[in-house]
mmCIF file of C-alpha atoms in Angstrom:
data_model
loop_
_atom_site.group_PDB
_atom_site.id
_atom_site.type_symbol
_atom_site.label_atom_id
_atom_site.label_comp_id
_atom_site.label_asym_id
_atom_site.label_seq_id
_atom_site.Cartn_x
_atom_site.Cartn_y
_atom_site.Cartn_z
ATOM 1 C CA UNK A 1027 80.682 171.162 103.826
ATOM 2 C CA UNK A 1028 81.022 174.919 103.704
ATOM 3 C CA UNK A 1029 84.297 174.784 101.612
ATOM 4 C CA UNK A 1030 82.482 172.868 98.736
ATOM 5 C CA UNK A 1031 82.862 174.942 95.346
ATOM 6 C CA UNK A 1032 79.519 177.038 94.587
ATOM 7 C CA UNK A 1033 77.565 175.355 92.361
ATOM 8 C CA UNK A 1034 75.831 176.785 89.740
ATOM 9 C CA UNK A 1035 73.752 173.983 88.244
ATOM 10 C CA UNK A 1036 71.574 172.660 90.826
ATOM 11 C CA UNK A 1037 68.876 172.844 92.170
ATOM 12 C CA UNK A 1038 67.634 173.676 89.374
ATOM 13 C CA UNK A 1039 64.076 175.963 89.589
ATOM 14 C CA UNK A 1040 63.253 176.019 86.119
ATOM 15 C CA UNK A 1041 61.323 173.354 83.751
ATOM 16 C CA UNK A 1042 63.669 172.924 80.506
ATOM 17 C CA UNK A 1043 61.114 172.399 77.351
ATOM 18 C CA UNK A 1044 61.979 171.519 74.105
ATOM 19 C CA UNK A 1045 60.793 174.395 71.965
ATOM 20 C CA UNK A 1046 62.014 174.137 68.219
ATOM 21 C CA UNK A 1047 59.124 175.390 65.818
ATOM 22 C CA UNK A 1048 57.252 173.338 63.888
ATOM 23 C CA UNK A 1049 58.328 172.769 60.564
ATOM 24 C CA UNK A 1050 54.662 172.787 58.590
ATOM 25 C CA UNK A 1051 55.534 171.727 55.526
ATOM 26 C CA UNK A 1052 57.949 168.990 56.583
ATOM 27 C CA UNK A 1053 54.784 168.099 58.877
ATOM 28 C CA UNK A 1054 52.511 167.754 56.600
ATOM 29 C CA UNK A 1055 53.784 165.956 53.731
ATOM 30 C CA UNK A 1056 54.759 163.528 56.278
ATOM 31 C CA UNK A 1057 51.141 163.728 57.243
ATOM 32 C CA UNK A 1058 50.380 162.810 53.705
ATOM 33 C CA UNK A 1059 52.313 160.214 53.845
ATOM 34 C CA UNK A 1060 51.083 158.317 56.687
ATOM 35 C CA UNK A 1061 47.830 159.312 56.000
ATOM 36 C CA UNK A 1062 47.786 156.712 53.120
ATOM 37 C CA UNK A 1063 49.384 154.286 55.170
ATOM 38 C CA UNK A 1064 46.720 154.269 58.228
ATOM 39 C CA UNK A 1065 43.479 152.169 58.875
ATOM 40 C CA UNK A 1066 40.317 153.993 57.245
ATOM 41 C CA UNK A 1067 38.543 154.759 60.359
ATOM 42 C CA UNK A 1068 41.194 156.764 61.600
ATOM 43 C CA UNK A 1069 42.311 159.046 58.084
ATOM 44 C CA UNK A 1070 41.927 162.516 58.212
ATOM 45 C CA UNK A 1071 40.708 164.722 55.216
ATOM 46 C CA UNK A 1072 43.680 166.139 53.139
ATOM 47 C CA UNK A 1073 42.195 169.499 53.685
ATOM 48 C CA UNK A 1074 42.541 169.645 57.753
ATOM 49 C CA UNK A 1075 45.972 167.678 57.602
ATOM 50 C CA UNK A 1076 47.545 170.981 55.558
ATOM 51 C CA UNK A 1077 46.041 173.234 58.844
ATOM 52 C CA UNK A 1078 47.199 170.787 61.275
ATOM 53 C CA UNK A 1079 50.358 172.692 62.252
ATOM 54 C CA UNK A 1080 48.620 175.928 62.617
ATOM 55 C CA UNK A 1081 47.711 174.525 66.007
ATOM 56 C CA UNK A 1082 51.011 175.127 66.932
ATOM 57 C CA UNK A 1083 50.969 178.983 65.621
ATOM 58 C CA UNK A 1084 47.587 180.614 65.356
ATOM 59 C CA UNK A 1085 45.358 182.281 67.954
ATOM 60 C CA UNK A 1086 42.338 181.010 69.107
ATOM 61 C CA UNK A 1087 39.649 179.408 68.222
ATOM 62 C CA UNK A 1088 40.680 176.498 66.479
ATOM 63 C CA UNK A 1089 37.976 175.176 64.530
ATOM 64 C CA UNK A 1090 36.439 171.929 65.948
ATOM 65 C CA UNK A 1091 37.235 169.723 63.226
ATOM 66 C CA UNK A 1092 40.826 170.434 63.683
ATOM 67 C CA UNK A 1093 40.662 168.823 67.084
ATOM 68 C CA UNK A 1094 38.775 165.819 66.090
ATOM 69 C CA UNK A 1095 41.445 165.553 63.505
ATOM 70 C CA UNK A 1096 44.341 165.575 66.270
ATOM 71 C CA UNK A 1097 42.537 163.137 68.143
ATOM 72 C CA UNK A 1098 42.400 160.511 64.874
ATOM 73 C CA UNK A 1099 46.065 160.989 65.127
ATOM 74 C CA UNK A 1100 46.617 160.369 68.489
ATOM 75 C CA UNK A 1101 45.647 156.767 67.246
ATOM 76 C CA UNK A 1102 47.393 156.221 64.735
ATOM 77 C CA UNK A 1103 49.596 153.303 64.768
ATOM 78 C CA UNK A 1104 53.321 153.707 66.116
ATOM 79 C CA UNK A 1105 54.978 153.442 63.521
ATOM 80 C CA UNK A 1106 53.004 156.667 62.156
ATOM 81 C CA UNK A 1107 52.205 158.399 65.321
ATOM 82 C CA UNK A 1108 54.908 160.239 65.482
ATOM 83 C CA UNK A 1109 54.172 163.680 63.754
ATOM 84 C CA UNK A 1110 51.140 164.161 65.757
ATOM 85 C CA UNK A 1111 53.380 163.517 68.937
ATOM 86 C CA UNK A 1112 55.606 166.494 67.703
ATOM 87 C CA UNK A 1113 52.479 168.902 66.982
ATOM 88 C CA UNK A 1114 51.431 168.137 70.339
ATOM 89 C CA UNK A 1115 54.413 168.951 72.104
ATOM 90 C CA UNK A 1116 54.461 172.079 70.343
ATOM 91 C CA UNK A 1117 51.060 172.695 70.855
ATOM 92 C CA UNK A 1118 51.614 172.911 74.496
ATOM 93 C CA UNK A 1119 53.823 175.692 74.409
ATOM 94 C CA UNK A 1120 51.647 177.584 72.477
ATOM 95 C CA UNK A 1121 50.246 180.307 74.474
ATOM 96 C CA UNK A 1122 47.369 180.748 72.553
ATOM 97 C CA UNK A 1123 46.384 177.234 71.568
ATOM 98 C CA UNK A 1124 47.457 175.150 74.874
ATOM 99 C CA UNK A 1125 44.293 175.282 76.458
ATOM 100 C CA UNK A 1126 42.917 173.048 73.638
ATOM 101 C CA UNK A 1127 44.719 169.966 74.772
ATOM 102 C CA UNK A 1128 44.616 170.711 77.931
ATOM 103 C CA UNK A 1129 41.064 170.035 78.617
ATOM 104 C CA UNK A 1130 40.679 166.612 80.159
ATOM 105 C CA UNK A 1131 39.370 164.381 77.565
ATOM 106 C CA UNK A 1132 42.302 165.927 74.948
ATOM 107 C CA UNK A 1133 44.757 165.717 77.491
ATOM 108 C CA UNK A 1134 44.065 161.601 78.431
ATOM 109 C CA UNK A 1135 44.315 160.798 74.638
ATOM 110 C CA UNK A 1136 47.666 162.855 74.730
ATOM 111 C CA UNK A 1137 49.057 161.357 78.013
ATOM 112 C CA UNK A 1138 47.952 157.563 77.216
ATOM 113 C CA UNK A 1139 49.533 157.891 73.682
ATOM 114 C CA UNK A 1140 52.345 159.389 74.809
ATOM 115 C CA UNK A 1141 52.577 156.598 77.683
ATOM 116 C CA UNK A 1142 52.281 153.450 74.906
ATOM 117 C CA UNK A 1143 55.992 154.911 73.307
ATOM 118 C CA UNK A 1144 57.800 154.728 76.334
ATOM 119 C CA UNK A 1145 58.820 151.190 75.844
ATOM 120 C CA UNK A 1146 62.435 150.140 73.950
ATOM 121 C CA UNK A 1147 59.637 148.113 71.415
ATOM 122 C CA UNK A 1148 58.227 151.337 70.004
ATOM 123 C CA UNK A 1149 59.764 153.064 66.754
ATOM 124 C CA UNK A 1150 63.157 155.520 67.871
ATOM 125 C CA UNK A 1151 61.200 158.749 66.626
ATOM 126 C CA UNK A 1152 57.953 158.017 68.803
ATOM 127 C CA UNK A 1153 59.772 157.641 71.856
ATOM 128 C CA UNK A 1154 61.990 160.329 71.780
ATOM 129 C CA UNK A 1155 58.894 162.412 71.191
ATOM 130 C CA UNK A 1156 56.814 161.235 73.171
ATOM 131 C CA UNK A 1157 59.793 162.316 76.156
ATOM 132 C CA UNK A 1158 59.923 165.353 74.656
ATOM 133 C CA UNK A 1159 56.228 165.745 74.729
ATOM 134 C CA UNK A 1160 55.643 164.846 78.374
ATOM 135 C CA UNK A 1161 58.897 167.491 79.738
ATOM 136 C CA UNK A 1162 56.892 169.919 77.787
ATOM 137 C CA UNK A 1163 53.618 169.010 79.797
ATOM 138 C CA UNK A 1164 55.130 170.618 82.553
ATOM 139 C CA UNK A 1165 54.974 174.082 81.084
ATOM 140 C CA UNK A 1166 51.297 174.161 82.344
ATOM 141 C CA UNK A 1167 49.295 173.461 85.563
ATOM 142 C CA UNK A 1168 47.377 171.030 84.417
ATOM 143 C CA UNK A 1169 49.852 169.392 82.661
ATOM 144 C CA UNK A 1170 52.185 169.136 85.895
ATOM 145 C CA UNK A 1171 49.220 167.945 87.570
ATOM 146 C CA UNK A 1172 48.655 164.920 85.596
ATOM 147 C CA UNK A 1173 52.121 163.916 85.425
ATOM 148 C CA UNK A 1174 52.000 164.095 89.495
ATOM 149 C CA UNK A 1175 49.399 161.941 89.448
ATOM 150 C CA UNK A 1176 50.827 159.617 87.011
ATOM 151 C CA UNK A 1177 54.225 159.531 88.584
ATOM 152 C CA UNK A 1178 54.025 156.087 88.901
ATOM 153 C CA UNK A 1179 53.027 155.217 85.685
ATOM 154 C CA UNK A 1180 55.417 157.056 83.897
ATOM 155 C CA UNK A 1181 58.983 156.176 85.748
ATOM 156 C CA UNK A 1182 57.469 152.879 86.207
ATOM 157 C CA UNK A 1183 57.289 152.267 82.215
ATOM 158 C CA UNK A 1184 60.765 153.841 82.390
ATOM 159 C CA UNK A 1185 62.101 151.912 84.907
ATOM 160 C CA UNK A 1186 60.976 148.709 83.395
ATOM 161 C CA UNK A 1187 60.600 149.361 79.426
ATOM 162 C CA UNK A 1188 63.104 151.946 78.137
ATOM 163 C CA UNK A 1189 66.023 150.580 78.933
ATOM 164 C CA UNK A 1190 68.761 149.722 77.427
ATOM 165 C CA UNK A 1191 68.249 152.341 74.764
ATOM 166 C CA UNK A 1192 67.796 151.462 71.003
ATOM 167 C CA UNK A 1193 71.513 152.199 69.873
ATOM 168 C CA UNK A 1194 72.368 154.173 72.584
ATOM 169 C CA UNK A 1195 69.889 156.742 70.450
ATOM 170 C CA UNK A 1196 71.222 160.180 72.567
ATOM 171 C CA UNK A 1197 68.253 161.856 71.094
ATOM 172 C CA UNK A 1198 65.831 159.197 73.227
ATOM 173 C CA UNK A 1199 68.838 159.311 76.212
ATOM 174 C CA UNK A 1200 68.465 163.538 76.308
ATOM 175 C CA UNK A 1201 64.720 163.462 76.258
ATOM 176 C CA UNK A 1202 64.187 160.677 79.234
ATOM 177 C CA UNK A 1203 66.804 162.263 81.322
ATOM 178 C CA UNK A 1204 64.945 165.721 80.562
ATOM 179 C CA UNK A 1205 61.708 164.516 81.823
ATOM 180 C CA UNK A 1206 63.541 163.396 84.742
ATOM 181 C CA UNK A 1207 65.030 166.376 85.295
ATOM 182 C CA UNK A 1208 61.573 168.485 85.210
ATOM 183 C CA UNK A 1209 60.185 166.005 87.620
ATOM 184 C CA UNK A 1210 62.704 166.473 89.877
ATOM 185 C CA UNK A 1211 61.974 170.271 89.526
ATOM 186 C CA UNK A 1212 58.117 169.844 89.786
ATOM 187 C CA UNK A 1213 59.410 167.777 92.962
ATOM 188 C CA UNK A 1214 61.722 170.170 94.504
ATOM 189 C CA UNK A 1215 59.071 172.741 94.715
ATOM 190 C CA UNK A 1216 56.637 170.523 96.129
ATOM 191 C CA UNK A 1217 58.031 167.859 98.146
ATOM 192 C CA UNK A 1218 56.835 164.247 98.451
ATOM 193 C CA UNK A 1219 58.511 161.633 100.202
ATOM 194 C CA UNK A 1220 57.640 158.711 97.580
ATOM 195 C CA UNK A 1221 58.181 160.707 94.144
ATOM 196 C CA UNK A 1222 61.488 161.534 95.746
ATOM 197 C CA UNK A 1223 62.357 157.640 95.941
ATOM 198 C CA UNK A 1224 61.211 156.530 93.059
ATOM 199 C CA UNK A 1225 62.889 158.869 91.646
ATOM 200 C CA UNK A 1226 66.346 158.364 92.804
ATOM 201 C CA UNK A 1227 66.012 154.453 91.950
ATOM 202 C CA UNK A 1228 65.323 155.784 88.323
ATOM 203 C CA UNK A 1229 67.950 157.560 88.174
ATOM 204 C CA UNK A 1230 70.784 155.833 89.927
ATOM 205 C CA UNK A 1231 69.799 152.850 89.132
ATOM 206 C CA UNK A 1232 69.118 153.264 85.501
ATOM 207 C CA UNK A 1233 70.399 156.520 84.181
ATOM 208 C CA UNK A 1234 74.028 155.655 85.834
ATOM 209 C CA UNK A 1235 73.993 152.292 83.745
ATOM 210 C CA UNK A 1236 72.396 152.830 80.467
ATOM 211 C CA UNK A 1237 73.143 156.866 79.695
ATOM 212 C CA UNK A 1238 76.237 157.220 77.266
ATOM 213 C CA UNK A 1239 75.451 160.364 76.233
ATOM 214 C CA UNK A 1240 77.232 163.651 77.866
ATOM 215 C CA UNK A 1241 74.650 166.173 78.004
ATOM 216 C CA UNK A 1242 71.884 163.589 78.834
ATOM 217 C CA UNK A 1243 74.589 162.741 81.560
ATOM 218 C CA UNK A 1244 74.782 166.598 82.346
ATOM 219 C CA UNK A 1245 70.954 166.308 82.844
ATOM 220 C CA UNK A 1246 70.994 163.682 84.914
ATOM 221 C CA UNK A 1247 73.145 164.729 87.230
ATOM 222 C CA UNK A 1248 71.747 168.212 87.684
ATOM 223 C CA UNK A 1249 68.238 166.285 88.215
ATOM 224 C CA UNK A 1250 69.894 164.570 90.858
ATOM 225 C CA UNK A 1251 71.592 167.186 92.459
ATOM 226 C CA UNK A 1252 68.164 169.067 92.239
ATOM 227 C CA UNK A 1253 66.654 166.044 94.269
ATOM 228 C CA UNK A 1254 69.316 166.025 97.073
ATOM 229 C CA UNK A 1255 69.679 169.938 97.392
ATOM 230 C CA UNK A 1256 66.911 170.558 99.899
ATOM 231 C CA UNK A 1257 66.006 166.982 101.507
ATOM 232 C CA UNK A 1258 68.171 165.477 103.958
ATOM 233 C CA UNK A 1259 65.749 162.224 103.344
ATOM 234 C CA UNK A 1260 66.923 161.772 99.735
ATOM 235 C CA UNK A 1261 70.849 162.546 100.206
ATOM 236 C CA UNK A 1262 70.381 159.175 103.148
ATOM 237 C CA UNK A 1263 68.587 157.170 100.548
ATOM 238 C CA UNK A 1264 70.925 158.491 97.443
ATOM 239 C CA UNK A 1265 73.827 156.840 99.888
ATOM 240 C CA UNK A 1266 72.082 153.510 100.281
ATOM 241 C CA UNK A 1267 72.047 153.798 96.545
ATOM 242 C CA UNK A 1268 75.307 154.584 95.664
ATOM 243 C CA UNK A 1269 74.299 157.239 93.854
ATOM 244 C CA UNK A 1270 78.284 158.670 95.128
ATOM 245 C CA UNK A 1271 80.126 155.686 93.354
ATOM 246 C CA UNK A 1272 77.966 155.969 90.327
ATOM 247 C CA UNK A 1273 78.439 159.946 89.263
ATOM 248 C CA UNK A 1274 81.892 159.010 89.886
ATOM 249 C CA UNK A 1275 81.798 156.689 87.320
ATOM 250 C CA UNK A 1276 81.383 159.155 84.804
ATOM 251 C CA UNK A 1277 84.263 161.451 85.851
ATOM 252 C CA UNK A 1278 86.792 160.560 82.484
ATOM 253 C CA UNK A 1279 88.535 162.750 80.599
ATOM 254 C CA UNK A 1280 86.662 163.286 77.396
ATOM 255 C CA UNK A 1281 83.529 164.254 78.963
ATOM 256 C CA UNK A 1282 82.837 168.309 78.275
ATOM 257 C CA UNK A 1283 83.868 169.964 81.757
ATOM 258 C CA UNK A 1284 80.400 171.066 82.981
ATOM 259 C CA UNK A 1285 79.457 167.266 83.559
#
């Protein structure tokens, strides 16, 4: 339709990363904390838990015992994995320090923690980070690699496990429909007939029945509109969907205008 209004907001070409600083000393007298709190074999010495967030800052090399120390974090139990989760999505947009957990071994023990809070069962905190975590994996290769190989994996535990939302949390709602939203970037550039439909069942399906929130609403609809811009395949399957009936759904008044 060549009179349709120029849009401004879709496709979208850009990954959108959460990038607040890290907050050491919050960090790590939370650290302290849980560090109390956690089975023996996985404690960390006081000592490396105060340099922990200098992952997040400093240039290379991170001593090795800083690394081993992440890792003992990585499984630590959810109620006090969190903190690690938020170094680690720091870390990766770190220019100077993302290459650490990038490396295959680091990057499994990220991914696979990261996968275990995507479920409604896991603490609020851990799940919106660990969304948060994996939209920032796409600000690297590698990172956007593994997530395209774990497609699957991920909207699947989505799909089946995050929904309906703990409280309508909106900071859990923005972070999921962020993820989407890079995925549907990562997709756009590359295109792949299956990520495309699991995708749109995600987020028609889902998003249109369990997002309250407006600008994880805005999100969602600009990762949709991202997925329909250039694929004639996805606007016939976003049909059978009624992917029309659902954005329209969301058209009241108090909404902010952009959505």
């Amino acid at each position: 339709d060549n009179n349709a209004k120029a849009n401004t907001f879709f496709p979208m070409l850009e990954f959108l990363l959460f990038n607040q600083p890290v907050k050491a000393e919050v960090m790590v007298k939370k650290l302290r904390e849980f560090n109390a709190l956690v089975p023996e074999d996985v404690r960390v010495e006081d000592a490396l838990l105060a340099e922990l967030p200098s992952l997040a800052t400093m240039a290379p090399p991170a001593p090795a015992p800083l690394l081993s120390a992440l890792a003992s974090l990585l499984r630590w139990p959810d109620a006090q994995i969190f903190p690690a989760l938020d170094l680690c999505r720091a870390v990766l947009l770190c220019p100077a320090s993302q290459h650490l957990l990038l490396e295959k071994e680091m990057l499994d023990k990220v991914f696979s923690a990261c996968l275990r809070q995507v479920t409604k069962e896991a603490p609020a905190p851990a799940q919106m980070l660990a969304l948060r975590l994996l939209s920032n994996m796409f600000a690297s290769d590698k990172g956007e690699e593994l997530l395209r190989t774990y497609r699957d994996s991920v909207l699947t535990r989505i799909f089946q496990e995050l929904f309906p939302i703990v409280d309508d949390n909106k900071n859990i709602q923005i972070a999921a429909a962020t993820l989407l939203l890079n995925y549907a970037v990562s997709i756009n550039r590359k295109m792949d007939d299956e990520s495309q439909i699991q995708m749109l069942s995600t987020l028609c399906i889902n998003f249109f029945t369990f997002i309250f929130d407006w600008e994880a609403r805005f999100r969602t609809l600009v990762a949709i509109g991202t997925m329909l811009t250039s694929s004639p395949e996805a606007l016939d399957y976003a049909r059978t969907l009624e992917a029309k009936e659902g954005a329209s759904g969301w058209r009241v008044l108090e909404g902010p205008s952009k959505v």
